[in-house]
Short mmCIF file of C-alpha atoms in Angstrom, two decimals:
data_model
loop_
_atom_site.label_atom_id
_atom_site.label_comp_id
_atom_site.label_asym_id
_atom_site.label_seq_id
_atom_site.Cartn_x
_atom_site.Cartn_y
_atom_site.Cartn_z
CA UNK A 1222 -1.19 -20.75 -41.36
CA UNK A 1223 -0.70 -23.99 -39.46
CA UNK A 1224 -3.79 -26.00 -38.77
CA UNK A 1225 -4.50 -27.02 -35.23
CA UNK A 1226 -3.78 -30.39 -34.26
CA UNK A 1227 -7.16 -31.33 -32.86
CA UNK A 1228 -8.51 -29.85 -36.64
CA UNK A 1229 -6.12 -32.43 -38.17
CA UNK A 1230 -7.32 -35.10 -35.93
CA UNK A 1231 -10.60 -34.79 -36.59
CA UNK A 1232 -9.79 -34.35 -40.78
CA UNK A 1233 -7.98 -37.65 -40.21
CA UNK A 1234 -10.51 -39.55 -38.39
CA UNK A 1235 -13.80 -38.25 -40.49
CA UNK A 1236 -12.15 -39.66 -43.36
CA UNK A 1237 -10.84 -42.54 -41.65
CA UNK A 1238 -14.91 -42.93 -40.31
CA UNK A 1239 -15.84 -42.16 -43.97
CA UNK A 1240 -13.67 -44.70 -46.03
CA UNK A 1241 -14.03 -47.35 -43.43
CA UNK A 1242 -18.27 -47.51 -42.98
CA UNK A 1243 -18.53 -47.64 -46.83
CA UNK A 1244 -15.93 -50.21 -47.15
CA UNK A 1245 -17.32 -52.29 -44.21
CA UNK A 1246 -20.83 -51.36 -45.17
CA UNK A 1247 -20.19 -52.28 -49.42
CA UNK A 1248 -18.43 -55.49 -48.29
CA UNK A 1249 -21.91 -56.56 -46.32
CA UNK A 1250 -23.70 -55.42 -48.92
CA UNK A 1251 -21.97 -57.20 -51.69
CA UNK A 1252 -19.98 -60.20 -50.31
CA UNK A 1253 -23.17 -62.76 -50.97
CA UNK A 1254 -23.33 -61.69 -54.07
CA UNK A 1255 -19.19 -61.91 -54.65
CA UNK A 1256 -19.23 -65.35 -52.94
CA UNK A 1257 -21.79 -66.93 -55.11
CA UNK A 1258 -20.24 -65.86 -58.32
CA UNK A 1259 -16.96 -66.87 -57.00
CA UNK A 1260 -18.15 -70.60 -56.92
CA UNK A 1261 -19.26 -70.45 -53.31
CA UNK A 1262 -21.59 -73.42 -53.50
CA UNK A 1263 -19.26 -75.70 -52.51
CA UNK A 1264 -17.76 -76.43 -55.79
CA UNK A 1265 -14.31 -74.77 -54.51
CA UNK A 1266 -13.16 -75.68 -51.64
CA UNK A 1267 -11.51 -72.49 -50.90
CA UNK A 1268 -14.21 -70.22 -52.18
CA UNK A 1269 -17.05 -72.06 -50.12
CA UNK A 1270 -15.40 -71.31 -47.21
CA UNK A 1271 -15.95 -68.13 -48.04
CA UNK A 1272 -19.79 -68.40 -48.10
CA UNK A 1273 -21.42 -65.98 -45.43
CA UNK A 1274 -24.60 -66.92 -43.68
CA UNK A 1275 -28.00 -64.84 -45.11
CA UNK A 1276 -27.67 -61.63 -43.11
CA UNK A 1277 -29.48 -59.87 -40.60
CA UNK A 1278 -29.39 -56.36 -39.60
CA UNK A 1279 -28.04 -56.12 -35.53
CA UNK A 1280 -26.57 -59.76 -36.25
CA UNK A 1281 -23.26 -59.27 -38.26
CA UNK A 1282 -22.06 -60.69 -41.46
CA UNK A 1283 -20.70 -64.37 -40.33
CA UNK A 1284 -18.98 -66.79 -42.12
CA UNK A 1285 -19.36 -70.67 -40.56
CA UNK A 1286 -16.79 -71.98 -42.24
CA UNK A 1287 -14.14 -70.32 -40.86
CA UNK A 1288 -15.86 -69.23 -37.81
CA UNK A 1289 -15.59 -65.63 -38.35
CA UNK A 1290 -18.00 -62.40 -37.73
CA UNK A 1291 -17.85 -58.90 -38.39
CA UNK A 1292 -20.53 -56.18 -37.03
CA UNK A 1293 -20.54 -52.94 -34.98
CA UNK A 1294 -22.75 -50.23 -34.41
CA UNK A 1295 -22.57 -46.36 -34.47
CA UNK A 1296 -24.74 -43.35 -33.61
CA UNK A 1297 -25.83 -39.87 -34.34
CA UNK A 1298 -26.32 -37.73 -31.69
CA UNK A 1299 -28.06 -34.07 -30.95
CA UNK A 1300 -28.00 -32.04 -27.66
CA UNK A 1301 -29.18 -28.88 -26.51
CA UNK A 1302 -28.16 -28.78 -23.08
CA UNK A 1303 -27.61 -25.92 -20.15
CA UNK A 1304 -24.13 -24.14 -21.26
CA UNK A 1305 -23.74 -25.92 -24.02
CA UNK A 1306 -24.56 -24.79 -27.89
CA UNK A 1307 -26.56 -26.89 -29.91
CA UNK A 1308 -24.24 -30.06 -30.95
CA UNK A 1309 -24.47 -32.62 -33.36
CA UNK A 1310 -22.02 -35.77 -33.10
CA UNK A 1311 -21.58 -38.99 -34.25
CA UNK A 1312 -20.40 -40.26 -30.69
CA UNK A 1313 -19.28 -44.29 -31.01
CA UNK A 1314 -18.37 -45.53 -34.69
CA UNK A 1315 -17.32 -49.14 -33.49
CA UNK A 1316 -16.17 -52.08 -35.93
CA UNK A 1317 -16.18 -55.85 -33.99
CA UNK A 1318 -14.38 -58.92 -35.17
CA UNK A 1319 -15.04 -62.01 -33.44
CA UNK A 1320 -13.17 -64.95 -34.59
CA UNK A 1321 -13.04 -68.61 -33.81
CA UNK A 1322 -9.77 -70.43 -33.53
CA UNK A 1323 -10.30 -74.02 -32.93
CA UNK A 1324 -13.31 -75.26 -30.54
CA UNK A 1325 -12.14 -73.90 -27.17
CA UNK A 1326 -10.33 -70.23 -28.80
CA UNK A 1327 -11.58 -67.19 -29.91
CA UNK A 1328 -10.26 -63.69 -30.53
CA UNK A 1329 -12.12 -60.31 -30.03
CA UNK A 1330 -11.76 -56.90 -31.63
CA UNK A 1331 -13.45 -53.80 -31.07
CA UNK A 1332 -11.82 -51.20 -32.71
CA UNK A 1333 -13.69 -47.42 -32.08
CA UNK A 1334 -13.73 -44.13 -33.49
CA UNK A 1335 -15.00 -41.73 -30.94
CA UNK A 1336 -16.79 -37.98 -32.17
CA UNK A 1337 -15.11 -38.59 -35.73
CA UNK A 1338 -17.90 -36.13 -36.94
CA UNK A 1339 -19.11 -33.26 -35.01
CA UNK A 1340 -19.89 -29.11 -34.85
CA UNK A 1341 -18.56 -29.27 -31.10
CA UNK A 1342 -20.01 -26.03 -29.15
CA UNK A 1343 -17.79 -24.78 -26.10
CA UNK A 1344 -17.33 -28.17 -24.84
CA UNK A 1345 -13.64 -29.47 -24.15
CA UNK A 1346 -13.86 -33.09 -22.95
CA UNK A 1347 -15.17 -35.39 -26.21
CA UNK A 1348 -12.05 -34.74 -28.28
CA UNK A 1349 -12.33 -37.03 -31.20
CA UNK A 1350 -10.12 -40.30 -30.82
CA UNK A 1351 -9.22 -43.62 -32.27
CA UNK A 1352 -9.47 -46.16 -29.63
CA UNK A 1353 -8.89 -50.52 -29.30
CA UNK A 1354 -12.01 -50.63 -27.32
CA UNK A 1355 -11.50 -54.44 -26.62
CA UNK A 1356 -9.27 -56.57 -27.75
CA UNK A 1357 -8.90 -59.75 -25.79
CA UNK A 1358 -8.48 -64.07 -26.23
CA UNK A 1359 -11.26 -66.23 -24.85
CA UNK A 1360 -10.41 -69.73 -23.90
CA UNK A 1361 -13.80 -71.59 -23.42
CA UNK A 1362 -12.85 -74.84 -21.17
CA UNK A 1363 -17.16 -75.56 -20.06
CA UNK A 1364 -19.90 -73.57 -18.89
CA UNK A 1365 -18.20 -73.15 -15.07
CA UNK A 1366 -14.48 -71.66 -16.19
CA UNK A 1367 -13.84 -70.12 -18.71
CA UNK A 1368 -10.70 -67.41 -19.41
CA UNK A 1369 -9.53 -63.98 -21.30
CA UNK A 1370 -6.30 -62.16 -22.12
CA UNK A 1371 -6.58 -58.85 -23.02
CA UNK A 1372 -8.38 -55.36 -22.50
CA UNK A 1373 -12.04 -56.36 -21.50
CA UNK A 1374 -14.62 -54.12 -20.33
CA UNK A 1375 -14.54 -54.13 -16.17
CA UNK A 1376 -17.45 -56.14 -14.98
CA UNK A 1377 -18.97 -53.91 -12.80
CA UNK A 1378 -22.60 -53.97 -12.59
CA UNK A 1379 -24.72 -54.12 -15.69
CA UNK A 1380 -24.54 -51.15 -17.60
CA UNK A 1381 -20.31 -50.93 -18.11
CA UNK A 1382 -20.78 -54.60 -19.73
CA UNK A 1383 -23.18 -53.25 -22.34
CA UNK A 1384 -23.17 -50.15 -22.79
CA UNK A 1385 -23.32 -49.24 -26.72
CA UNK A 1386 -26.15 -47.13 -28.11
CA UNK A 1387 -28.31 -49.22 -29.32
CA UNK A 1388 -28.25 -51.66 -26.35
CA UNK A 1389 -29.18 -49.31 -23.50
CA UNK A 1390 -32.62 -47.44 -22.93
CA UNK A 1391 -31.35 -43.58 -22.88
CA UNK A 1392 -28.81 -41.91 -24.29
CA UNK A 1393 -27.06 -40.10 -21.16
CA UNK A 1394 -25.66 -42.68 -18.57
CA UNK A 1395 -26.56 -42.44 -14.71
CA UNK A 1396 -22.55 -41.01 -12.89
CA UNK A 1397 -23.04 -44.00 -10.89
CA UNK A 1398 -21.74 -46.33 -13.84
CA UNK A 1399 -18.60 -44.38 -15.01
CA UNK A 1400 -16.96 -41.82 -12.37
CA UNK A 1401 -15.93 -44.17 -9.59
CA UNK A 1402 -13.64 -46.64 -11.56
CA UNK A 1403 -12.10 -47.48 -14.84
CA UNK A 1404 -14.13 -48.83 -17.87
CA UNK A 1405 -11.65 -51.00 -19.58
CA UNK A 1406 -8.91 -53.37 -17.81
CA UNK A 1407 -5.87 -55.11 -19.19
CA UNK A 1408 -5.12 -58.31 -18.03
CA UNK A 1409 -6.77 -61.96 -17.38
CA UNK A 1410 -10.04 -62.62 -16.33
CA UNK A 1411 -11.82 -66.24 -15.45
CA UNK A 1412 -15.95 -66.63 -15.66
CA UNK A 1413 -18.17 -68.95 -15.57
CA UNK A 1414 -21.69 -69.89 -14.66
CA UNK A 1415 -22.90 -72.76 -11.84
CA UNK A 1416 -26.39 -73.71 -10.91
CA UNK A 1417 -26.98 -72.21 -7.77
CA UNK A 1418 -30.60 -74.19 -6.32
CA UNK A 1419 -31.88 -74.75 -9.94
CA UNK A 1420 -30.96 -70.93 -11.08
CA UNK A 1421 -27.93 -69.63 -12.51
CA UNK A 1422 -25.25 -68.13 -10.72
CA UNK A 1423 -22.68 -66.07 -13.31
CA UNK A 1424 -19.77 -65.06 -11.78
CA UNK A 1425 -16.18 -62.60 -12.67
CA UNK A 1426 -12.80 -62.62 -11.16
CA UNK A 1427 -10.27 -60.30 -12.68
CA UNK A 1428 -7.12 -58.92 -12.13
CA UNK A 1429 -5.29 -55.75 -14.16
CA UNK A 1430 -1.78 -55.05 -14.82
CA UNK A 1431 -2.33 -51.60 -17.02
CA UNK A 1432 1.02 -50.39 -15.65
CA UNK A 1433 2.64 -52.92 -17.34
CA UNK A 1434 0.01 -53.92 -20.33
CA UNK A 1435 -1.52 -50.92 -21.17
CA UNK A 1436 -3.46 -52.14 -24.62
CA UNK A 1437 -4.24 -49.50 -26.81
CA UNK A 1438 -3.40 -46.33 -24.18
CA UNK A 1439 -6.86 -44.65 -24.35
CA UNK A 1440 -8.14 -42.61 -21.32
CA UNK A 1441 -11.33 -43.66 -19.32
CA UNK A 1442 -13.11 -40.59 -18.74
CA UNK A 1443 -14.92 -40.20 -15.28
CA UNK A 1444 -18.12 -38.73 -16.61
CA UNK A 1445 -19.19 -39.20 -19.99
CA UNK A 1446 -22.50 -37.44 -20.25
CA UNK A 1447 -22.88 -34.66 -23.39
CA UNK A 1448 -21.89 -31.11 -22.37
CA UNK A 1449 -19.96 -32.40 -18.88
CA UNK A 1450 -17.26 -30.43 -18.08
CA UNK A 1451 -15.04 -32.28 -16.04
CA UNK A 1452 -12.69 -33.66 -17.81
CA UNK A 1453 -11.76 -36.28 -15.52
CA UNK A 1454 -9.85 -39.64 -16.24
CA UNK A 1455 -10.22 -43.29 -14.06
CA UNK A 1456 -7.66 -45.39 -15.64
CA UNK A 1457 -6.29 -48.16 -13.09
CA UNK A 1458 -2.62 -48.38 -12.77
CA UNK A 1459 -3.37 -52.28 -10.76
CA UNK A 1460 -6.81 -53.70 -9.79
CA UNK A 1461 -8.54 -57.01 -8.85
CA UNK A 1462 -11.99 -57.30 -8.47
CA UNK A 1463 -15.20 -59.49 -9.35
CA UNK A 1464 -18.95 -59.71 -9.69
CA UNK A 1465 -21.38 -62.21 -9.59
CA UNK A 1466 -25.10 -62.11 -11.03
CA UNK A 1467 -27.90 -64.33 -9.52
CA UNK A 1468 -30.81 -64.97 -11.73
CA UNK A 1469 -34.09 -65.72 -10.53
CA UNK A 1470 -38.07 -66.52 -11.44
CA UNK A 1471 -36.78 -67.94 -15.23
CA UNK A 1472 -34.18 -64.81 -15.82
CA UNK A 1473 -37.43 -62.28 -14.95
CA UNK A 1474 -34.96 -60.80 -11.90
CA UNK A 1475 -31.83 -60.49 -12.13
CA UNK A 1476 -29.29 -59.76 -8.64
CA UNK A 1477 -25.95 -58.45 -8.70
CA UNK A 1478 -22.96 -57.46 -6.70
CA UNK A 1479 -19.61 -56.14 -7.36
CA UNK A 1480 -16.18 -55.56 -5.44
CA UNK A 1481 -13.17 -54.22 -6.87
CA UNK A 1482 -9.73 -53.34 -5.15
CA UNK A 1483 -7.35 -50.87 -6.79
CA UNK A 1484 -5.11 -48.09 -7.76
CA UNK A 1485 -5.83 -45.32 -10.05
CA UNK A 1486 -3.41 -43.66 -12.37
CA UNK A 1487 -4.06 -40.21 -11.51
CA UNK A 1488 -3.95 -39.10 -8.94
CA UNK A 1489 -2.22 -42.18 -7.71
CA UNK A 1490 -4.40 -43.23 -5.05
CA UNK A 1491 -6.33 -46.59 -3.75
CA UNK A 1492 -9.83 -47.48 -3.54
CA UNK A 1493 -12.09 -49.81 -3.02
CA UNK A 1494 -15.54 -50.31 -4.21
CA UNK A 1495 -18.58 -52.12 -3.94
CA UNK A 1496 -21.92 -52.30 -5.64
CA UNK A 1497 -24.73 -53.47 -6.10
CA UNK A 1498 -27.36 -54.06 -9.12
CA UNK A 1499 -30.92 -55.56 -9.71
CA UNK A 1500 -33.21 -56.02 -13.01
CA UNK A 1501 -36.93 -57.10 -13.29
CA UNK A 1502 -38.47 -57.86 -16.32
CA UNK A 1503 -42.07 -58.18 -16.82
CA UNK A 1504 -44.72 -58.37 -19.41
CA UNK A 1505 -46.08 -54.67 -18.55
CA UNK A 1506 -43.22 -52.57 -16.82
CA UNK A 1507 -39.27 -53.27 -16.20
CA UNK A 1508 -37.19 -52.05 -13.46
CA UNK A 1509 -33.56 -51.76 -13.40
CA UNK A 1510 -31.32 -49.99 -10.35
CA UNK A 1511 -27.18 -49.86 -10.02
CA UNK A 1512 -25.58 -48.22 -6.78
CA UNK A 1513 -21.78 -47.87 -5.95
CA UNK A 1514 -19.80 -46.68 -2.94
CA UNK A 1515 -16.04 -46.13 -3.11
CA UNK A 1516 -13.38 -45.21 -0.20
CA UNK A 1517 -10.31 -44.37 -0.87
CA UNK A 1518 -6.63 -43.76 1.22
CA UNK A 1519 -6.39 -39.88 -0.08
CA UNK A 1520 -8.56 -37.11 1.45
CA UNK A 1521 -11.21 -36.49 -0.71
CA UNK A 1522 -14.88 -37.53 0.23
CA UNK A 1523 -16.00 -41.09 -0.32
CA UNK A 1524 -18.10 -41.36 -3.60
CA UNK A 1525 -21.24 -43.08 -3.59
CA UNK A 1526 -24.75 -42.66 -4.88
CA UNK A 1527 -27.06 -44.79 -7.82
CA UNK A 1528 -29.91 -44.38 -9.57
CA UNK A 1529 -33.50 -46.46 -10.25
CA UNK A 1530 -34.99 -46.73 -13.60
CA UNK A 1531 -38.48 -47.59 -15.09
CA UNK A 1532 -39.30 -48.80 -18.71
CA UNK A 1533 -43.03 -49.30 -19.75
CA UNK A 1534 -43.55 -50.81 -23.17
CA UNK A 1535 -46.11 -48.54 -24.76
CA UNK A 1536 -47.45 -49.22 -28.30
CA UNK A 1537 -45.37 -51.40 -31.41
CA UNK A 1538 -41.98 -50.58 -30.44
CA UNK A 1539 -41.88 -47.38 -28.68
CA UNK A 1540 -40.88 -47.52 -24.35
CA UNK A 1541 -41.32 -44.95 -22.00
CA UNK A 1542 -38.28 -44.62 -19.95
CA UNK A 1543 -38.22 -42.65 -16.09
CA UNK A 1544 -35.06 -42.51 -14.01
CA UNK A 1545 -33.91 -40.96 -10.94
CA UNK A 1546 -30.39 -40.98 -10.01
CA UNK A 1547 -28.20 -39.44 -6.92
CA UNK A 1548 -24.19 -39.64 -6.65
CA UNK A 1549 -21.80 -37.59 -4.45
CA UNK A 1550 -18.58 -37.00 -6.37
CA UNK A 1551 -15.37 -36.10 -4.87
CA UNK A 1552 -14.05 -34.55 -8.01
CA UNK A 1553 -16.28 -31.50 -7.50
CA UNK A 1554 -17.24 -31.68 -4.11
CA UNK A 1555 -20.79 -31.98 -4.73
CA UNK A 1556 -24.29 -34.21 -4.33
CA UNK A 1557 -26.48 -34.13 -7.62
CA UNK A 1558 -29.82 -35.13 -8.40
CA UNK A 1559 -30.87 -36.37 -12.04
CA UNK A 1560 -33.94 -36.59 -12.96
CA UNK A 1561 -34.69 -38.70 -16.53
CA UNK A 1562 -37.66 -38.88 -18.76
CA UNK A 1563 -37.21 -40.70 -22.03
CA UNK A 1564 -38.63 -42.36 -25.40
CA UNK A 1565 -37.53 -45.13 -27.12
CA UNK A 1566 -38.59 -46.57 -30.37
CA UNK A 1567 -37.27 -49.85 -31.83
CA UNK A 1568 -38.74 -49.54 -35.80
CA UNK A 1569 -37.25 -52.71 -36.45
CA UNK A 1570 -34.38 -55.01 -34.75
CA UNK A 1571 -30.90 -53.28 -34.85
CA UNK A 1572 -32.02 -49.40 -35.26
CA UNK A 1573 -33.04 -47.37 -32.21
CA UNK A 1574 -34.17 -43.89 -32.24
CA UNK A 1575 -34.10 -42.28 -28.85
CA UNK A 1576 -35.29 -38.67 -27.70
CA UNK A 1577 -35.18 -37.55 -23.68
CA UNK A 1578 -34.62 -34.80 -20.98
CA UNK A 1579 -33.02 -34.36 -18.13
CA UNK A 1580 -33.22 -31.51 -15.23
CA UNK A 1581 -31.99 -31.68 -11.71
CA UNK A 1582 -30.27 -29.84 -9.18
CA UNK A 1583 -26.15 -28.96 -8.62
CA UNK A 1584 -25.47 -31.44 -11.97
CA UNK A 1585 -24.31 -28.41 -14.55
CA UNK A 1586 -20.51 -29.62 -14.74
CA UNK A 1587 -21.58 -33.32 -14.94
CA UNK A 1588 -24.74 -33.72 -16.77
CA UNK A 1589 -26.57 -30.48 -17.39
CA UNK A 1590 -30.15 -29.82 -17.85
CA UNK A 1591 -31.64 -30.33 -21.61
CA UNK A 1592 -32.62 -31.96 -24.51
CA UNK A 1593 -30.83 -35.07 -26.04
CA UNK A 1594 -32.19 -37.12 -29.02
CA UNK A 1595 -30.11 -39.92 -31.13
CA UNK A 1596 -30.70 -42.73 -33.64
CA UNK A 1597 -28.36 -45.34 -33.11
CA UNK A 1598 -27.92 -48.94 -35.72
CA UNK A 1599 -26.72 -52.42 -34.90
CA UNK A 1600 -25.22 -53.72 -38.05
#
């Protein structure tokens, strides 16, 4: 009998995921060793350049001589959520290359394999797929302008621009910072950061061509919380947008805005959106908050909504994490409340464990009621 296609994805990309963590993670392991033996003390010229700095987990392997750095992260993941049966994935297995060419260049992989592993319930959006997450050229001219060439995450408030795992307090992720636009763009970008009255002002100005320079053809799914069932995609067809990011009280608060003008694939409509964003940081509590609001020229409803978000630092490493979140979607026709409690724990730098729940009213097809736990590693 013929097997499925999505069963000979997923055979393809569990091995892929298999073969290439142990490769990556028996290269870490043994590459000191291999360079040393190999004369790496500076007694070869070639083999020296070859000599990795002492590693640390969440850091990647580098080597200075040649300006080079490998890393990623990945993540197991279990839900038990409203509609759903009980899932286990491993969501994000990402692998990074970072490489400097010359003082002012650098290049920038990310190359991801989403749900290579999983026991998938009655869900139908997270099929498992090989993505190029990023892939892009920096050209560092000074601190004020600075350019990329590629696919880049879109820098829209805080979360899209880091958004793995281990980097962000809960596992789910509020509507308000996926369903309204595209995650990834393809084409040039220029940043920079000026003193603004003795703080620093960061700023973003981009423009996409994905009609035209579509790099690596994945889909940006609208909403991208475990056991949604809309299986929604935002890619832009053309955009041009920008954010800037105030800092304030020695980087303590943190102010943002964002405006983005654009076309989406499908349906091929315009929009426009704004947000907003804030973050402040103190010794005893942290608060971070992201809102959008997008019109559009077809005749669905105007999207908008956001959420607020607490973390309290309890005892050696573990956070208690509250958040409240409302967004109107177009794509149902609905308003839904989300409602957040979470735990993190940070054992040691570059491994997160995470366990939360979520309830809250007409948010079934987008982020249902339940349980969600993960333990998620920097390497």
């Amino acid at each position: 009998m013929p097997m499925p296609t999505q069963s000979l994805m997923n055979r393809f990309l569990c091995r892929l995921f298999r073969h290439g963590a142990a490769a990556l993670l028996l290269g870490m392991a043994c590459a000191p060793a291999a360079m040393a033996a190999d004369g790496g003390d500076g007694g070869d010229g070639a083999n020296s350049r070859w000599q990795p700095a002492p590693y640390s987990l969440g850091q990647g392997l580098y080597y200075p001589a040649i300006g080079l750095r490998l890393g990623g992260y990945t993540d197991f993941n279990f839900y038990d959520v409203q509609g759903n049966k009980s899932s286990y994935d491993v969501h994000d297995f990402s692998l990074f290359l970072t490489q400097d060419i010359g003082t002012q260049w650098q290049l920038f992989a990310e190359v991801e394999a989403a749900n290579p592993v999983n026991n998938r319930g009655n869900t139908d959006v997270d099929n498992a797929e090989l993505d190029i997450e990023r892939l892009y050229v920096d050209y560092h001219a000074n601190q004020y302008v600075n350019f990329r060439f590629g696919k880049f995450l879109t820098p829209v408030g805080s979360w899209n621009l880091v958004h793995a795992d281990p980097l962000t307090w809960t596992i789910s992720r509020p509507l308000s910072t996926s369903a309204a636009f595209a995650l990834h763009a393809n084409g040039a970008m220029m940043f920079g950061t000026f003193p603004v009255h003795g703080n620093d002002l960061d700023y973003w100005v981009f423009a996409d061509d994905t009609k035209n320079l579509d790099i690596g053809d994945d889909q940006n799914n609208v909403y991208t919380n475990f056991g949604a069932t809309e299986a929604l995609h935002n890619n832009f067809r053309q955009a041009l947008g920008g954010r800037v990011l105030y800092h304030l009280f020695g980087d303590s608060l943190s102010i943002g805005a964002s405006a983005v003008d654009y076309e989406l694939e499908s349906p091929r409509d315009k929009y426009f959106l704004s947000g907003l964003d804030v973050s402040w940081n103190t010794r005893y509590i942290g608060f971070t908050g992201e809102a959008i609001y997008r019109s559009g020229t077809d005749n669905r409803p105007d999207e908008l909504g956001g959420f607020v978000q607490t973390q309290i630092p309890l005892w050696r490493g573990f956070y208690f994490i509250e958040r409240y979140e409302r967004y109107r979607s177009s794509t149902p026709e609905q308003t839904s409340t989300i409602r957040t409690t979470a735990i993190n724990f940070k054992p040691v730098e570059g491994i997160v464990l995470k366990l939360e729940y979520r309830d809250g009213t007409d948010n079934l097809s987008l982020a249902p009621d339940g349980w969600l736990a993960s333990a998620a590693i920097l390497f």
